Structures are given as structure tokens and as C-alpha cells.
Short mmCIF file of N, CA and C in Angstrom, two decimals:
data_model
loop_
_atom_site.label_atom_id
_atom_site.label_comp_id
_atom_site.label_asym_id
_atom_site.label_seq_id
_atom_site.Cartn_x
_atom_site.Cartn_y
_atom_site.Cartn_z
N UNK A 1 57.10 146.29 -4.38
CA UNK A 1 56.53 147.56 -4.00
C UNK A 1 57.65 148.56 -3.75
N UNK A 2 57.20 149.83 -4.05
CA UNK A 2 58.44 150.97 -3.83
C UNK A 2 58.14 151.53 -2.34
N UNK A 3 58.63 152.12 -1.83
CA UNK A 3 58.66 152.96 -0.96
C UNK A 3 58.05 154.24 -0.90
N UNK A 4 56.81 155.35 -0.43
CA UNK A 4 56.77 156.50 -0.93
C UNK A 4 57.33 157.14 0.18
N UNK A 5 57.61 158.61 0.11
CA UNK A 5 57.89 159.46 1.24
C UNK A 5 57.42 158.96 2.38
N UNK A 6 56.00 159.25 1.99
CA UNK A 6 55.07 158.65 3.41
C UNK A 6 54.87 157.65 4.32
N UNK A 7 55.71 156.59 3.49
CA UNK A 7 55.53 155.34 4.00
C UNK A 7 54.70 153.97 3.61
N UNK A 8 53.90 154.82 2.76
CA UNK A 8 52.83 154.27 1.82
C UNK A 8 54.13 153.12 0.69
N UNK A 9 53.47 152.16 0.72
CA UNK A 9 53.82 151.60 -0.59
C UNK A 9 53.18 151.64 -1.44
N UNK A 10 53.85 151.27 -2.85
CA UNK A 10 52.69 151.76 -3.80
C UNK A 10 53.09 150.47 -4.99
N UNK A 11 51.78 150.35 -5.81
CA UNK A 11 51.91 149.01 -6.60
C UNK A 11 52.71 149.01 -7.77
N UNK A 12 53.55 148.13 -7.87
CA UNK A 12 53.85 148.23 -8.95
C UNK A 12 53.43 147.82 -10.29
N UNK A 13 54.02 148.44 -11.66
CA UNK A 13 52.86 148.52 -12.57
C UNK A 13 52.74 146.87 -13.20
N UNK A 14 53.57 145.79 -12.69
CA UNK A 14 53.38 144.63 -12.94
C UNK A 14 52.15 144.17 -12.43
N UNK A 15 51.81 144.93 -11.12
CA UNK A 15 50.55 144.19 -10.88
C UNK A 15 49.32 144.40 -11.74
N UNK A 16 49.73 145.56 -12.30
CA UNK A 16 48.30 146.29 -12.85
C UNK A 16 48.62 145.45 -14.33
N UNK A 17 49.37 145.09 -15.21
CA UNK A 17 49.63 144.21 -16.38
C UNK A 17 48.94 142.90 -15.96
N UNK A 18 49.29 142.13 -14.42
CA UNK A 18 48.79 140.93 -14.36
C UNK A 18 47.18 140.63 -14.14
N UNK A 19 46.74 141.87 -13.33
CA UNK A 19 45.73 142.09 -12.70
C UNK A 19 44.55 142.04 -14.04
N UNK A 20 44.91 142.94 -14.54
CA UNK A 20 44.25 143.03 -16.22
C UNK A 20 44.25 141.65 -16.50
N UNK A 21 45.35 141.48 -17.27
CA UNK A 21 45.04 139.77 -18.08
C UNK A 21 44.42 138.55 -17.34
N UNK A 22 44.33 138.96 -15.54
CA UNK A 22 43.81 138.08 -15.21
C UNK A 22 42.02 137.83 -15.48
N UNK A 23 41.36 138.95 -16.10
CA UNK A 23 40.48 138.92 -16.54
C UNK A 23 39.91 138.24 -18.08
N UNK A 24 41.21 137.86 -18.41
CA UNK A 24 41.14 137.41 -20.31
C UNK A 24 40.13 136.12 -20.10
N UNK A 25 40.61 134.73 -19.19
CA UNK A 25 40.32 133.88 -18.78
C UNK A 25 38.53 133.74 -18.68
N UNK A 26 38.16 134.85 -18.58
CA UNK A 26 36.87 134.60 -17.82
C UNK A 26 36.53 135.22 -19.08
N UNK A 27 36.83 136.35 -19.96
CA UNK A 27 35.97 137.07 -21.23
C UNK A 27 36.38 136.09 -21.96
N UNK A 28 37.31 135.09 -22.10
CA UNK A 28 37.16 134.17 -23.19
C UNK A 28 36.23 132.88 -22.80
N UNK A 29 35.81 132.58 -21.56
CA UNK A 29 34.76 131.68 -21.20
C UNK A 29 33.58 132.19 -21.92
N UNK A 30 32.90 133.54 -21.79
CA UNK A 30 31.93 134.68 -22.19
C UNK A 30 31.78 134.42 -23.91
N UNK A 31 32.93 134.46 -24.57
CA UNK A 31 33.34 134.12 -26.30
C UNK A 31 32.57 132.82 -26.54
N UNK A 32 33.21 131.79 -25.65
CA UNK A 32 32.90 130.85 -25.70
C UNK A 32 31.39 130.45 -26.01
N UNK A 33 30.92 131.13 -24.40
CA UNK A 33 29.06 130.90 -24.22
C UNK A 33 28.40 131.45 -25.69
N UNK A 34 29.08 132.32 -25.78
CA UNK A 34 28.40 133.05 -26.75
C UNK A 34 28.45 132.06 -28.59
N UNK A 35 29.92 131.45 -28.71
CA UNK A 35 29.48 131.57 -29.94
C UNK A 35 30.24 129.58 -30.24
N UNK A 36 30.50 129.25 -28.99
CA UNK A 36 31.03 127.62 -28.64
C UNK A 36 29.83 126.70 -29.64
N UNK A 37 30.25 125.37 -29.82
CA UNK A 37 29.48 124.62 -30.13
C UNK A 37 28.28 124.10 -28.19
N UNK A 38 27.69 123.21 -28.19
CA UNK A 38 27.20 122.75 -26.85
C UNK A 38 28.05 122.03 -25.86
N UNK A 39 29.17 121.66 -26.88
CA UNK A 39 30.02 120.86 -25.99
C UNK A 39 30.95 122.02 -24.88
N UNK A 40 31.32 122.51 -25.98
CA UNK A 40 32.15 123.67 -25.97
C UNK A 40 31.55 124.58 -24.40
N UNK A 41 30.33 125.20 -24.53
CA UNK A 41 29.69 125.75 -23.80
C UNK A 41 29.32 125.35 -22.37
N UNK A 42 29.01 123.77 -22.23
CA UNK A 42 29.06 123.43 -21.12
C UNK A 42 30.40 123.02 -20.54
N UNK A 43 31.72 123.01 -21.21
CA UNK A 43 32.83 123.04 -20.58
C UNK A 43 33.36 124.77 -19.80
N UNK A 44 32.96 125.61 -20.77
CA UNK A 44 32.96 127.32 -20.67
C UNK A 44 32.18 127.61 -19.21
N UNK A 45 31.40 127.00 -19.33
CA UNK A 45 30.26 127.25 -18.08
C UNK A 45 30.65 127.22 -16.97
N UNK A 46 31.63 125.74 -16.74
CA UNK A 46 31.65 124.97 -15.63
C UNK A 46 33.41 125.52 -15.21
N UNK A 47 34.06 126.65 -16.15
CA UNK A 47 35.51 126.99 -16.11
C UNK A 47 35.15 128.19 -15.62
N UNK A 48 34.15 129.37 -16.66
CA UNK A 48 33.67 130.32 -15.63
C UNK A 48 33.57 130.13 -14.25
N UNK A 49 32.88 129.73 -13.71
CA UNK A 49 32.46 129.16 -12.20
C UNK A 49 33.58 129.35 -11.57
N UNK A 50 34.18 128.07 -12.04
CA UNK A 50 35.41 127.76 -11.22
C UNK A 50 36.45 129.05 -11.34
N UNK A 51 36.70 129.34 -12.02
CA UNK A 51 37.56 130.58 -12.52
C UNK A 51 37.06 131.74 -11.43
N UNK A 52 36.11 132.16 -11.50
CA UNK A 52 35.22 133.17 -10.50
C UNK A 52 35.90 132.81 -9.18
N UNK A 53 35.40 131.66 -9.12
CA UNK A 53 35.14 131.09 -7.48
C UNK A 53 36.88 131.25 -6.90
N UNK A 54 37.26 130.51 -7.92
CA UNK A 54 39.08 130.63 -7.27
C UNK A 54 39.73 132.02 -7.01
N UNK A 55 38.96 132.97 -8.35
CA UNK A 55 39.90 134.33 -7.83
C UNK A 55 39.11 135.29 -6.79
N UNK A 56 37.58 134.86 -6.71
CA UNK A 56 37.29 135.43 -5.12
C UNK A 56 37.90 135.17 -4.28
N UNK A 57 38.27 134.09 -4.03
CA UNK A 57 38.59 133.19 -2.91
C UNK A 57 40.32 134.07 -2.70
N UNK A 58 40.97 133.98 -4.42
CA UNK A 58 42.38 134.57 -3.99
C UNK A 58 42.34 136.08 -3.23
N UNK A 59 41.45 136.72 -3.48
CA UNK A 59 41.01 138.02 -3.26
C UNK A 59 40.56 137.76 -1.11
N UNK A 60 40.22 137.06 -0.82
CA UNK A 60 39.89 136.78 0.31
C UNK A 60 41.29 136.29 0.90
N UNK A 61 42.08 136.00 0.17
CA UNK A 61 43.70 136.06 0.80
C UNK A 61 44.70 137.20 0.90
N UNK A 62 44.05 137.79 -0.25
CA UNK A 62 44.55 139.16 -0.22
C UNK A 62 44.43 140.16 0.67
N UNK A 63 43.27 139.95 1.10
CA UNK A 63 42.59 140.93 2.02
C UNK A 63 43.46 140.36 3.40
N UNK A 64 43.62 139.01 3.79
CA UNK A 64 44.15 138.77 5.21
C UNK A 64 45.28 138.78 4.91
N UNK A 65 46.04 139.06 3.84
CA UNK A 65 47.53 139.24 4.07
C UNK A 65 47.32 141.24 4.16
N UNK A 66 46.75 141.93 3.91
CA UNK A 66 46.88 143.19 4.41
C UNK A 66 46.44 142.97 5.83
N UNK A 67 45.54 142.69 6.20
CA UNK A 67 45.53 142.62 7.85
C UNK A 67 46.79 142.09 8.53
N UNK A 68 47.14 141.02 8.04
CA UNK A 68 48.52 140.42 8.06
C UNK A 68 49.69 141.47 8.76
N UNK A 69 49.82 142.01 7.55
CA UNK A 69 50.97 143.11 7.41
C UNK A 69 50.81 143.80 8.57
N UNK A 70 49.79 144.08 9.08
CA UNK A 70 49.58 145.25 10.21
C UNK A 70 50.21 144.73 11.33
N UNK A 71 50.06 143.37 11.82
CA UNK A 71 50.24 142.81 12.89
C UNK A 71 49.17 143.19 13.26
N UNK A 72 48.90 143.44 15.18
CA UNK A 72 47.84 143.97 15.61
C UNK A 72 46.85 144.87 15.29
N UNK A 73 47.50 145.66 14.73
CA UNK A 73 46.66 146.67 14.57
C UNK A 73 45.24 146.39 13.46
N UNK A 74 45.29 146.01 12.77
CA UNK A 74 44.12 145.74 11.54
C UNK A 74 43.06 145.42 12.28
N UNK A 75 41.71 145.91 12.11
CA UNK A 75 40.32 146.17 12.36
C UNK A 75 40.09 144.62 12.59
N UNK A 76 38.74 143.93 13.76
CA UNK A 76 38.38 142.94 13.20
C UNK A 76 38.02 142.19 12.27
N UNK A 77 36.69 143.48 11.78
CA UNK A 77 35.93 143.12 10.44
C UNK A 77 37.11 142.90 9.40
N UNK A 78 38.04 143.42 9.64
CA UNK A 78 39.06 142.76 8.36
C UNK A 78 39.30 141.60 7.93
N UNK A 79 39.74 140.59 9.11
CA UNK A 79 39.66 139.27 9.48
C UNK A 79 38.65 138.57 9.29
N UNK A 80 37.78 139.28 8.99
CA UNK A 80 35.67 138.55 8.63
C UNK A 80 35.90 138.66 7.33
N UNK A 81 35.88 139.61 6.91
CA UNK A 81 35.89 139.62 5.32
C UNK A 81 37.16 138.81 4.50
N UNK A 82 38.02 138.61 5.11
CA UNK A 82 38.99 138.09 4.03
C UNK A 82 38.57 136.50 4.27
N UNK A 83 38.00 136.04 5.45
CA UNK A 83 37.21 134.47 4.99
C UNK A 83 36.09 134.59 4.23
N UNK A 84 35.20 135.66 3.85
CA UNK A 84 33.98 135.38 3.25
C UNK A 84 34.23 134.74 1.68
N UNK A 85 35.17 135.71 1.01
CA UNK A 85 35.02 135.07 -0.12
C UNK A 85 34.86 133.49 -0.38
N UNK A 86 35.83 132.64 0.69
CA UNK A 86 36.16 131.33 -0.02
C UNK A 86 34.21 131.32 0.88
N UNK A 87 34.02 131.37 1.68
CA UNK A 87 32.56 130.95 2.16
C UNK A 87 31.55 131.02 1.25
N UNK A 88 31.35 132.31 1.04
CA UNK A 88 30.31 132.95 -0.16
C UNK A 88 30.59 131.96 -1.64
N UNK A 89 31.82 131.89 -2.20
CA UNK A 89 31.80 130.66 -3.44
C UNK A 89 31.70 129.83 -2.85
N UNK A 90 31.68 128.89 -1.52
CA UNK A 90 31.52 127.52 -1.35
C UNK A 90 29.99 127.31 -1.68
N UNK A 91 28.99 128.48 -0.75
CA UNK A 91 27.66 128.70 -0.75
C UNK A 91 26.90 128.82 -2.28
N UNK A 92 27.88 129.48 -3.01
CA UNK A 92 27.09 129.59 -4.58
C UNK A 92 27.15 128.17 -5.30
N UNK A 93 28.18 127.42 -4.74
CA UNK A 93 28.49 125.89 -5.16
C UNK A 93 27.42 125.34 -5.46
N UNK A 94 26.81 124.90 -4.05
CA UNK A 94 25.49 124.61 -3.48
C UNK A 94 24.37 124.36 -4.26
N UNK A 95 24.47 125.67 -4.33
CA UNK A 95 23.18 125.56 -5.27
C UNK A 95 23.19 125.05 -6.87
N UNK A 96 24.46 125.07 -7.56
CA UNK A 96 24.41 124.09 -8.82
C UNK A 96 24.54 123.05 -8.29
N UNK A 97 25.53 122.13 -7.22
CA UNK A 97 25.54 120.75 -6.83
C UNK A 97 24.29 120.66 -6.49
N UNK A 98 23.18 120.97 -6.03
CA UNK A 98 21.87 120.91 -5.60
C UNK A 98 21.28 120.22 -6.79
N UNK A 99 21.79 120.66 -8.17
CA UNK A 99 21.11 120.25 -9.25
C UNK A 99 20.31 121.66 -9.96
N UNK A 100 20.24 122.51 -9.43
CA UNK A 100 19.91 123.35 -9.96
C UNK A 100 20.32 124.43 -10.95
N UNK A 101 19.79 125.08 -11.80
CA UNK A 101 20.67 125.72 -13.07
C UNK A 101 21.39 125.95 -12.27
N UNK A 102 22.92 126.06 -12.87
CA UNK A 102 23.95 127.21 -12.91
C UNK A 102 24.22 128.40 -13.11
N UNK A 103 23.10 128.55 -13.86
CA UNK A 103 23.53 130.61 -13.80
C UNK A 103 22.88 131.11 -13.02
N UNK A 104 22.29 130.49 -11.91
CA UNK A 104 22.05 131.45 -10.43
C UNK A 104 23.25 131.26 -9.72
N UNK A 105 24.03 130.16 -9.52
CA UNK A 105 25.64 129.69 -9.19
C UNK A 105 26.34 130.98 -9.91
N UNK A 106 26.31 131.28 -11.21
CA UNK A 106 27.27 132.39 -11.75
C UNK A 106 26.80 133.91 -11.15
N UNK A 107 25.07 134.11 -11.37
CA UNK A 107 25.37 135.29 -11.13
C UNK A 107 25.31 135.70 -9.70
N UNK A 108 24.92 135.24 -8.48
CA UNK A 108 24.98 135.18 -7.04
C UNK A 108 26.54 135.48 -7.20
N UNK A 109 27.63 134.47 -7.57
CA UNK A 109 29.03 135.10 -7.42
C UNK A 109 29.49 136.70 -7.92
N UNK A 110 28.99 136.48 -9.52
CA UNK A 110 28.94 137.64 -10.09
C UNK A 110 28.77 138.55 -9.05
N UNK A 111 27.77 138.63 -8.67
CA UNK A 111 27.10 140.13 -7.89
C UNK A 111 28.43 140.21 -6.56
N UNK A 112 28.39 138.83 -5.86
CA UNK A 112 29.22 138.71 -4.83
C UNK A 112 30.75 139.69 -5.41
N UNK A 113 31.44 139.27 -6.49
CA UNK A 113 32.64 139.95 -6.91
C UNK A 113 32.64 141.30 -6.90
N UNK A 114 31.37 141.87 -7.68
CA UNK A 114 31.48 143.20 -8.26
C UNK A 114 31.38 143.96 -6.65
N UNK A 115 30.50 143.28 -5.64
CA UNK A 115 30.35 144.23 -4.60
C UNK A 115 31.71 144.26 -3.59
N UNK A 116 32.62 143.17 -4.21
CA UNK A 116 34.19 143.07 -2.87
C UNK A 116 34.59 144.74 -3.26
N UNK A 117 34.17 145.56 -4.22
CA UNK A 117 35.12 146.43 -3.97
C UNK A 117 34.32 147.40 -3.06
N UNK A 118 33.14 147.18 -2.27
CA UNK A 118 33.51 148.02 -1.36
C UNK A 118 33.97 147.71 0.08
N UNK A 119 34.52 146.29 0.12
CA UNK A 119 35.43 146.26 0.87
C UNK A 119 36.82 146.52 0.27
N UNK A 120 36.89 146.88 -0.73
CA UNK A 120 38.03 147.28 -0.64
C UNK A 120 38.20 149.30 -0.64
N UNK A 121 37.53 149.54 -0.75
CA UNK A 121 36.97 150.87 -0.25
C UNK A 121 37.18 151.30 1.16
N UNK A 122 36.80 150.27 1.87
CA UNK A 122 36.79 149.96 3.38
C UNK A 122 38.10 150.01 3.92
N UNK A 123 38.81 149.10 3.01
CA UNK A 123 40.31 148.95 3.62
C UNK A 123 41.13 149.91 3.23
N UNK A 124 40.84 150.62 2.17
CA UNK A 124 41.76 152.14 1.72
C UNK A 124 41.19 153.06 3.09
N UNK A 125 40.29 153.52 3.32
CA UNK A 125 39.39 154.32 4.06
C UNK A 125 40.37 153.88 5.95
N UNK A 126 40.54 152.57 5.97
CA UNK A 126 41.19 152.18 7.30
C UNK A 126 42.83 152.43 7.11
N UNK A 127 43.23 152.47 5.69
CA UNK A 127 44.86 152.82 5.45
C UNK A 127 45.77 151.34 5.68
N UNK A 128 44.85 150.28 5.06
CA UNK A 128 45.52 149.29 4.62
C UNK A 128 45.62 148.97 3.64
N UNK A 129 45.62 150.10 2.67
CA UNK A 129 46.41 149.54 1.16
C UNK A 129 46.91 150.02 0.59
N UNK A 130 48.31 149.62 -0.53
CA UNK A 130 49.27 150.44 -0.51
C UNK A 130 48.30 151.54 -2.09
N UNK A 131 49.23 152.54 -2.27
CA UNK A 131 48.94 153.71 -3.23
C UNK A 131 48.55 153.03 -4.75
N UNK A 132 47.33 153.26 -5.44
CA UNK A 132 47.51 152.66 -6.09
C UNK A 132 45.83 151.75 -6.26
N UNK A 133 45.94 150.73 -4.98
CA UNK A 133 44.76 149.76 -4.48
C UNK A 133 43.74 150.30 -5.10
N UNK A 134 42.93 150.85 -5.18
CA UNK A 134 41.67 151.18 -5.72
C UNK A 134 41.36 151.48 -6.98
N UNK A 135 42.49 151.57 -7.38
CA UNK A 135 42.44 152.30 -8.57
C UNK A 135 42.88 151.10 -9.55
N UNK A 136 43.45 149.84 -8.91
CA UNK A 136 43.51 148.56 -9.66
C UNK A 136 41.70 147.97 -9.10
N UNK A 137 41.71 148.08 -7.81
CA UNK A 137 41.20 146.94 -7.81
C UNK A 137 39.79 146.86 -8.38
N UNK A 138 39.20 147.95 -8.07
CA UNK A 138 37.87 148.54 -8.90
C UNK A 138 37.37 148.14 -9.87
N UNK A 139 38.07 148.21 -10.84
CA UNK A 139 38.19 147.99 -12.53
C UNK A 139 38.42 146.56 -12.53
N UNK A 140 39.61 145.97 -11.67
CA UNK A 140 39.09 144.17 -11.34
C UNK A 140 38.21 143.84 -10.92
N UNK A 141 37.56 144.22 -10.02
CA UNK A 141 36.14 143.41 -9.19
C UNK A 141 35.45 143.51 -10.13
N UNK A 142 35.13 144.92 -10.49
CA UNK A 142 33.72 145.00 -11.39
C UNK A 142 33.57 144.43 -12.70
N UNK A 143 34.58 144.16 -13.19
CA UNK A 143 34.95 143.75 -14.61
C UNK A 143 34.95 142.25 -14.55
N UNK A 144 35.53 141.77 -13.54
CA UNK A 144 35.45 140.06 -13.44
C UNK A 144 33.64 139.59 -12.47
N UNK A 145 33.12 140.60 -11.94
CA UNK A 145 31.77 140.57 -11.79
C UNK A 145 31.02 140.61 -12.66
N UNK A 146 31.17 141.41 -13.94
CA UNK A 146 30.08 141.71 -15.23
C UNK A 146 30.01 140.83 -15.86
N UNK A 147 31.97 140.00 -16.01
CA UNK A 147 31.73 138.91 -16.91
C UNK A 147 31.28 137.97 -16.37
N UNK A 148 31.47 137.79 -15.17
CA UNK A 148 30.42 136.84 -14.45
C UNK A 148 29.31 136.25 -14.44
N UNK A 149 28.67 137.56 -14.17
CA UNK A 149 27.33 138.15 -14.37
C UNK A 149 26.60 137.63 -15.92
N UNK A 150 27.33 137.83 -16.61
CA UNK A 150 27.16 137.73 -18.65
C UNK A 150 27.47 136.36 -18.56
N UNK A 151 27.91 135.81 -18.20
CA UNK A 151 28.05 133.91 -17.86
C UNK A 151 27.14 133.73 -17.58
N UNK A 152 26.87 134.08 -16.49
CA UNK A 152 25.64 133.38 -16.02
C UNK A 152 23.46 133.69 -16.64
N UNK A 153 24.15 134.98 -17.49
CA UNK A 153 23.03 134.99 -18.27
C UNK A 153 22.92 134.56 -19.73
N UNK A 154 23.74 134.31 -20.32
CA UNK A 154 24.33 133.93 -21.01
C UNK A 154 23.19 132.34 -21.48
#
């Protein structure tokens, strides 16, 4: 991160290169559903998921390492939300280990992803994120939510 006048840090453009491709993973699961043999598809299925579930969950680390950074100062609800993610994918688990389809497992997460960005809305709005934050993360949530989402209807 650089330094701005203000004090603000701001992202650098590596994150926004990694941040992107970290979405390839999940639109090539999507390729998959779409045009895989059956074998193929129920391996795609079960990588989506997992794929989802892990980078909510990283996203729920993300969030407590900005509270982190603050020391004291960072809001409670900050500290609530950066455990939900791994909670919320444990909970979507559930319901495929239950035995039940999986694409209520995909799109329950789905929806879960696309809506983290308005916690991250939340945390720009409180001035815990550096210059930059929203304007990556947006276009990640919602984009790794749709394909989600398209997994699980899929």
C-alpha cells in the first residue's frame, strides 16, 4: 500500500489484477456446468461451492484484519461481520450435507456474496478502508455472487 497525503492508504493495482482473476476459477466452474460431460459437472458443482465458500470466508478475514488495523477503535458490528462469512457458508453446507439439492447450497451463498458488499459500504462509510476499497470490491462481490448464483441454477 502507498501512503496518501491524508493518511489514507490506497490499493495497489496488484490487488485489483489478483482480485479479478480470482474470479476465473468460479466462471470456469460456470463453462463447465454449462457445457462438461456429467462427470465433469458434478465435479464443477462441488468446486463451485467450495470455491464460493472459501473466498467468503477469506473475505470475513479481511474484514477483521481492517478492524484489526484500528486497534480499539473499530465499531463492534465490525467484529460480527467479519465471523459471519465463515458461519453463513458453514450454514449453506447444511443444507446439501442434509442431502438436499445443491443449488439451494449455491445460490443461498450466491445471494450471501453479492450482498457482503454492503458491508463493505459500511466499512468505507466508518473510514476503514484504504482508497480504492469499493471500487475493487464491488465488482468482486457481485461478480463472484452472479457466478454463484448461475451455478447454482445452472
Amino acid at each position: 500500500m502507498t501512503i496518501e497525503p491524508t493518511g489514507r492508504h490506497r490499493l495497489p493495482p496488484l490487488a485489483r489484477v489478483l482480485g479479478f482473476a480470482g474470479l476465473l476459477p468460479q466462471a470456469a466452474a460456470v463453462v463447465v456446468l454449462l457445457a462438461g460431460d456429467a462427470d465433469q459437472q458434478t465435479a464443477a458443482l462441488g468446486l463451485a461451492y467450495a470455491y464460493a465458500a472459501l473466498i467468503f470466508s477469506f473475505l470475513g478475514g479481511v474484514w477483521w484484519g481492517l478492524a484489526a488495523a484500528t486497534g480499539l477503535k473499530a465499531p463492534k458490528w465490525v467484529w460480527i461481520a467479519s465471523v459471519a462469512p465463515s458461519l453463513l457458508a458453514l450454514a449453506t453446507s447444511v443444507v446439501w450435507a442434509a442431502g438436499s439439492d445443491p443449488a439451494a447450497s449455491l445460490i443461498l451463498l450466491g445471494v450471501f456474496i453479492a450482498a457482503s458488499v454492503l458491508v463493505d459500504l459500511k466499512l468505507k462509510a466508518a473510514g476503514l478502508t484504504p482508497e480504492g476499497w469499493l471500487a475493487l470490491r464491488a465488482p468482486l462481490s457481485i461478480g463472484l455472487g452472479v457466478l454463484t448464483l448461475a451455478a447454482g441454477l445452472i
